Tab-separated table of C-alpha atoms in Angstrom:
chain	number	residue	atom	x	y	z
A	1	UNK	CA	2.278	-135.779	117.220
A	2	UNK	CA	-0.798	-136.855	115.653
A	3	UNK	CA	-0.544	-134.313	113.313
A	4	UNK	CA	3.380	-135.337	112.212
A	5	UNK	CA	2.599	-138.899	112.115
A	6	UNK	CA	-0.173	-138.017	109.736
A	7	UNK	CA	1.792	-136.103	106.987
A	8	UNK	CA	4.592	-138.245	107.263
A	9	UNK	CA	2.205	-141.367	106.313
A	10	UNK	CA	0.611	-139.529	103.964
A	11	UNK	CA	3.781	-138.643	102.039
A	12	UNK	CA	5.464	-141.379	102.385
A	13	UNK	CA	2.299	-143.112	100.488
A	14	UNK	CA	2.069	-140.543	98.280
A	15	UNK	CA	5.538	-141.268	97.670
A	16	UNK	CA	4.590	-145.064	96.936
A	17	UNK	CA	1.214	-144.545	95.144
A	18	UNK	CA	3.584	-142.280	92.608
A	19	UNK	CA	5.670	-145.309	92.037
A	20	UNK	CA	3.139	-147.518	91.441
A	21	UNK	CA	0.974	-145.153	88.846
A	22	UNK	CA	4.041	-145.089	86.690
A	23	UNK	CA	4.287	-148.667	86.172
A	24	UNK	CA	0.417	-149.339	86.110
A	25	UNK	CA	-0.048	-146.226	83.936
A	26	UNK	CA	2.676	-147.639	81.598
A	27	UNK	CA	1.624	-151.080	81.747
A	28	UNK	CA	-2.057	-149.579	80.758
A	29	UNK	CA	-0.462	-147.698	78.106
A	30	UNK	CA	0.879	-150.239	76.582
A	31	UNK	CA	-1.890	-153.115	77.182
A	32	UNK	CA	-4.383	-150.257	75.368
A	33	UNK	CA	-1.509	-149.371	72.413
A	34	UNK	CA	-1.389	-146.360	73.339
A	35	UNK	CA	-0.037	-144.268	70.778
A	36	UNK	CA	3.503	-142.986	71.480
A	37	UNK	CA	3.714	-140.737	68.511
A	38	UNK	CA	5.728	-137.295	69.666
A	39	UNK	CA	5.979	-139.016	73.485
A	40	UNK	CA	2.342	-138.918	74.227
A	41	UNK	CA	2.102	-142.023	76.050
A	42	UNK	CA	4.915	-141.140	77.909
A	43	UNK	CA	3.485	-137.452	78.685
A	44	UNK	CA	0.351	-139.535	79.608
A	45	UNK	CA	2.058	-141.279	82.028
A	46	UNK	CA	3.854	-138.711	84.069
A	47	UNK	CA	1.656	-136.086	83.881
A	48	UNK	CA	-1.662	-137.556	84.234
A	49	UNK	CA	-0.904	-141.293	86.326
A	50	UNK	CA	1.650	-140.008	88.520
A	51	UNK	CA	-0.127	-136.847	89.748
A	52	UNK	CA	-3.071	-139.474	90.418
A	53	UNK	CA	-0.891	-141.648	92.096
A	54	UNK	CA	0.085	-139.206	94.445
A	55	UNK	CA	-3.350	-137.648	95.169
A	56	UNK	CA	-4.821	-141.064	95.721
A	57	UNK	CA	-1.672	-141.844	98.070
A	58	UNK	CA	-2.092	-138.876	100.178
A	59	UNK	CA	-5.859	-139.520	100.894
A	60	UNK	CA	-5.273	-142.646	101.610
A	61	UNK	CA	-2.210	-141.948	104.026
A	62	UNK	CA	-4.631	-139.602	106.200
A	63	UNK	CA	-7.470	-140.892	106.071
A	64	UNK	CA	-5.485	-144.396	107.167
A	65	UNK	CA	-3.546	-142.205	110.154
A	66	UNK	CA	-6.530	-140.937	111.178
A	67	UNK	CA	-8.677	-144.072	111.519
A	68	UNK	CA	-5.872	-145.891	113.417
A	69	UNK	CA	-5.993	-144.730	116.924
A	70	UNK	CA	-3.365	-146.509	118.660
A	71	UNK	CA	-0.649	-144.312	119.836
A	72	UNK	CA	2.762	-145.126	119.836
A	73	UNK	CA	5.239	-146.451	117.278
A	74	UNK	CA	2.462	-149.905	117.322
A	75	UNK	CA	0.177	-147.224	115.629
A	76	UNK	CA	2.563	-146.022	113.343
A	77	UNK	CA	3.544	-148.861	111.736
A	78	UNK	CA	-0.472	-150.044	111.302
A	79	UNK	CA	-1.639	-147.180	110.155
A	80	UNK	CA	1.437	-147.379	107.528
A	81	UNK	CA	0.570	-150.736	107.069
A	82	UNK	CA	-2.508	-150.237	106.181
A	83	UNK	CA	-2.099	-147.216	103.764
A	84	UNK	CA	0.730	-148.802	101.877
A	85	UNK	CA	-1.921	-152.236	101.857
A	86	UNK	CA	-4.811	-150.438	100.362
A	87	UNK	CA	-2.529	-148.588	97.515
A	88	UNK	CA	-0.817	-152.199	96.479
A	89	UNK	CA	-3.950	-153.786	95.995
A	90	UNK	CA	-6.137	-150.635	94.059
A	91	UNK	CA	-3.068	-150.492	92.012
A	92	UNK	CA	-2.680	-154.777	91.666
A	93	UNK	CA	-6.906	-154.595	90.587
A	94	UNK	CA	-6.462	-151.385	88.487
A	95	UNK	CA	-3.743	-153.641	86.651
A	96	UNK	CA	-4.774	-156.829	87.225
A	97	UNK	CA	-8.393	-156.633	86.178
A	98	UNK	CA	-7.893	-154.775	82.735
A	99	UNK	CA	-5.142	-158.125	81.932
A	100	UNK	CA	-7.806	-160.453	82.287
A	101	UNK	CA	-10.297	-158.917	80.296
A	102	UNK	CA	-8.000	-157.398	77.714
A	103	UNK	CA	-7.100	-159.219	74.214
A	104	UNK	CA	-3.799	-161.255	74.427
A	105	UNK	CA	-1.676	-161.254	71.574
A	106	UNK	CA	-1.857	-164.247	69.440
A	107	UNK	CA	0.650	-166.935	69.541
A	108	UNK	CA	1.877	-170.310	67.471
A	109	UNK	CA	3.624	-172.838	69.989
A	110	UNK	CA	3.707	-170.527	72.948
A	111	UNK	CA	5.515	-167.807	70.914
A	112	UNK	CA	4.439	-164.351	70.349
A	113	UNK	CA	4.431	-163.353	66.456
A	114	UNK	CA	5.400	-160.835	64.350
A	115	UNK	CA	4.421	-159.243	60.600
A	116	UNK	CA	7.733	-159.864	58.520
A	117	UNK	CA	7.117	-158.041	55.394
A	118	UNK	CA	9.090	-156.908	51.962
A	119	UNK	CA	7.467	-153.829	50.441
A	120	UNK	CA	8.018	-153.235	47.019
A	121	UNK	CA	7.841	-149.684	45.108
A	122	UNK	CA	8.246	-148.333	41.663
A	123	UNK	CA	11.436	-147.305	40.715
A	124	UNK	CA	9.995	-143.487	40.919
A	125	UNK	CA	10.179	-143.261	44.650
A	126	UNK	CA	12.996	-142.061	46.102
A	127	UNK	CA	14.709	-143.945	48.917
A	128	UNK	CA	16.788	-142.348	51.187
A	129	UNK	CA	20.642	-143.712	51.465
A	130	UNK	CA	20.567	-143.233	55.047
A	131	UNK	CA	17.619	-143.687	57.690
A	132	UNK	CA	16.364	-140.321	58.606
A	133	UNK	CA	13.132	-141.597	60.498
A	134	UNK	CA	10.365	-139.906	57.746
A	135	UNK	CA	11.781	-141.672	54.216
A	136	UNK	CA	10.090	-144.529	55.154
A	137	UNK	CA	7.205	-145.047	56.832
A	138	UNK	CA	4.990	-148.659	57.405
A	139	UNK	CA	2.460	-148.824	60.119
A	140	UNK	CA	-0.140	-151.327	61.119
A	141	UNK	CA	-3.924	-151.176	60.989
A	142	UNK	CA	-5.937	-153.317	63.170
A	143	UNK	CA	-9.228	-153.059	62.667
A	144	UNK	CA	-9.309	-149.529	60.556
A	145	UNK	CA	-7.090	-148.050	63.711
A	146	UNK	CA	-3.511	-147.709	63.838
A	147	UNK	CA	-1.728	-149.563	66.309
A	148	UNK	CA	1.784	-149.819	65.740
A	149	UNK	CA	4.814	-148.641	63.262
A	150	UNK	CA	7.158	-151.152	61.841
A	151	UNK	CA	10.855	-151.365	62.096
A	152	UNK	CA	12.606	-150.902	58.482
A	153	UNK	CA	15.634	-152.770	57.869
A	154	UNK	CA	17.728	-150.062	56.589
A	155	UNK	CA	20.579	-152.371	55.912
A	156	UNK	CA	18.387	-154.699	53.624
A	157	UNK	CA	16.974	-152.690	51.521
A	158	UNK	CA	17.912	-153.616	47.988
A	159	UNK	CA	17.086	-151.841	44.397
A	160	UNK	CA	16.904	-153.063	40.639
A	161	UNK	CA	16.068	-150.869	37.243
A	162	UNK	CA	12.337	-151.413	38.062
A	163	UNK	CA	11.640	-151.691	41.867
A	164	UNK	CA	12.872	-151.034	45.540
A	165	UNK	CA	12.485	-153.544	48.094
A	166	UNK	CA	11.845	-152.689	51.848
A	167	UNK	CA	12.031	-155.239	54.337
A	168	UNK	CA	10.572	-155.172	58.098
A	169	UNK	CA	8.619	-156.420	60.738
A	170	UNK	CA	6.166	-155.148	63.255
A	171	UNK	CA	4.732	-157.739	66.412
A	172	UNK	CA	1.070	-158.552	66.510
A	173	UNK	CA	-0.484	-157.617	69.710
A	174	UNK	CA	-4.134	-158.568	69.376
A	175	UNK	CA	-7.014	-161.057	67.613
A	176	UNK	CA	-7.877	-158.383	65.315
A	177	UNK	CA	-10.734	-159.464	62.293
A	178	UNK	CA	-9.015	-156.957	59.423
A	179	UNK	CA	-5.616	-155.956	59.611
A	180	UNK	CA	-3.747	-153.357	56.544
A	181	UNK	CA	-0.445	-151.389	56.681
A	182	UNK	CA	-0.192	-147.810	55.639
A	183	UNK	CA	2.667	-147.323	53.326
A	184	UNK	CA	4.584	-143.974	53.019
A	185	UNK	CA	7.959	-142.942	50.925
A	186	UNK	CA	8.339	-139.628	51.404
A	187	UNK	CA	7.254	-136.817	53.055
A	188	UNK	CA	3.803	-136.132	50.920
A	189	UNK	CA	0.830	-137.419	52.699
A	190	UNK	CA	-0.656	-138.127	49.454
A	191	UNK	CA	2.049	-140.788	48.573
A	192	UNK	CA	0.530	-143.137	51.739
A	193	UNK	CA	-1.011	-146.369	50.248
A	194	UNK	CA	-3.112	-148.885	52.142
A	195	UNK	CA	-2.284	-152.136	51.602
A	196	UNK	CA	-4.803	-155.020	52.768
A	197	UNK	CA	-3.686	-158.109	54.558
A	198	UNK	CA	-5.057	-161.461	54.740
A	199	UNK	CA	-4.363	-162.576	58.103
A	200	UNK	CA	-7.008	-164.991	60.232
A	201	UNK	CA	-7.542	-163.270	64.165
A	202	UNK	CA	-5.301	-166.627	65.515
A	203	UNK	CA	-2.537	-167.196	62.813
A	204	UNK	CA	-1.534	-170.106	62.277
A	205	UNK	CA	1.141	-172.432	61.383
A	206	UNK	CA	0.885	-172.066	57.785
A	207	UNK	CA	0.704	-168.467	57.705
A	208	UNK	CA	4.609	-168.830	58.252
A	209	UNK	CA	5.036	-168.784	54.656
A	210	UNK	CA	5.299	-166.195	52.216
A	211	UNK	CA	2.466	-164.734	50.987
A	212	UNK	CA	1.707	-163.947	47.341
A	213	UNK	CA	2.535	-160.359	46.438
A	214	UNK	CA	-0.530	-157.697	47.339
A	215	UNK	CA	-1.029	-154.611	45.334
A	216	UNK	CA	-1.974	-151.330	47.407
A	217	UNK	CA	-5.917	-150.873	47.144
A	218	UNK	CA	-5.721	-146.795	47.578
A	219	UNK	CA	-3.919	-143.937	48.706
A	220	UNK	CA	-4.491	-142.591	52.628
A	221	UNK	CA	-7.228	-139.955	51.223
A	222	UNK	CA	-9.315	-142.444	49.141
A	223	UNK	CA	-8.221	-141.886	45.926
A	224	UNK	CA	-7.477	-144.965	43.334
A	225	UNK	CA	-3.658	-145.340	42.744
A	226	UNK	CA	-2.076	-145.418	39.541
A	227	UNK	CA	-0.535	-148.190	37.953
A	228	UNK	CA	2.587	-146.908	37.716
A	229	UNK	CA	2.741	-145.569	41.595
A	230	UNK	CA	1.058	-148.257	42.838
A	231	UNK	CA	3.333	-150.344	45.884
A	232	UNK	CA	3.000	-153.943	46.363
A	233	UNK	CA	3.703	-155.969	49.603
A	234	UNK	CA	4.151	-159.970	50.414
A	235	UNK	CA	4.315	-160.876	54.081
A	236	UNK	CA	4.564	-164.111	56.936
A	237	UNK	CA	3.646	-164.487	60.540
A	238	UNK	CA	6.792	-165.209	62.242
A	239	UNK	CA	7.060	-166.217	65.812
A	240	UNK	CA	9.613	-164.543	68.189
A	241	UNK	CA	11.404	-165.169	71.219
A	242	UNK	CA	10.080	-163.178	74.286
């Protein structure tokens, strides 16, 4: 009986330590930025936090059932107390303690921000009619390290004799010193510019207004960017509603 009361605890908090390292694995994920480029942070979490949420369950679940002694359905019910106890709170501190010491995103009256943004390119790039998910391509840089793509606004995307203008947005997750987007229209590497931002760690109020417009410095590899192929970009902190 001893035996059967054991592997049942054990699964069962294996069962519940699986749970629980899917949400705290994707909570983690997502508090680090976690890349999610070709599903890695999803991969990430189910085949490296769930497996560990189940291991850790089912040591905990015997070694529980075997430290509880009383017999009976009394010991039972301790001994799955106890298990299901001690994998709440290592997954509550394993979550909890990386939220406290981790880097809030910045706010402006109690409202998380955003990058709203218009990019503008030469004439000589082609844009796409419809959104094929490679066109057009704007991603955040936080501290020379990419942390996030930006949504493009198909639908307001407008074009004159001279330029194309992109608009989107992308949120603002941390108090990062430097932040730059990387640029791309196309599929060449080579066509990526970097485009530096002037944004303070804490924006504030009047960063809600439109900045002037910012020529690209260089292109992805380092090399200087001609006049004619250079992009430009103006941009505001916006706050959202959670």
């Amino acid at each position: 009986m001893r035996v059967l009361r054991a592997s049942f605890i054990a699964l069962f908090t294996a069962f519940v330590g699986c749970l629980l390292a899917f949400f705290v694995g994707d909570y983690l994920s997502r508090l680090g930025q976690m890349s999610n480029m070709e599903g890695g942070r999803g991969m990430f979490v189910v085949f490296v936090c769930a497996p560990l949420g189940i291991l850790v369950g089912l040591v905990i679940g015997i070694v529980s059932s075997i430290l509880v002694r009383h017999e009976g359905p009394a010991g039972f019910f301790l001994a799955q107390g106890w298990s299901l106890l001690i994998v709440s709170g290592l997954a509550g501190l394993l979550a909890g303690v990386p939220y406290l010491l981790s880097d809030k995103p910045p706010t402006i009256d109690g409202k998380r921000l955003e990058l709203q943004f218009e990019l503008r390119a030469p004439a000589t790039f082609k844009i796409p009619d419809q959104p094929d998910g490679y066109g057009i391509r704007v991603s955040l840089y936080t501290d020379n390290r990419q942390t996030q793509y930006a949504f493009i606004d198909w639908n307001g995307i407008t074009k004159d004799p001279e330029h194309a203008t992109v608009p989107g947005h992308v949120p603002l997750l941390t108090h990062s010193k430097t932040r730059s987007v990387l640029a791309s229209i196309g599929n060449e590497p080579v066509a990526s510019q970097f485009i530096e931002l002037k944004i303070p760690p804490a924006p504030r109020k009047e960063d809600e207004t439109w900045s002037n417009w910012i020529l690209a410095a260089q292109r992805a590899d380092l090399t200087p960017i001609p006049e004619t192929e250079r992009m430009a970009l103006r941009y505001r902190v916006r706050p959202v509603n959670d």
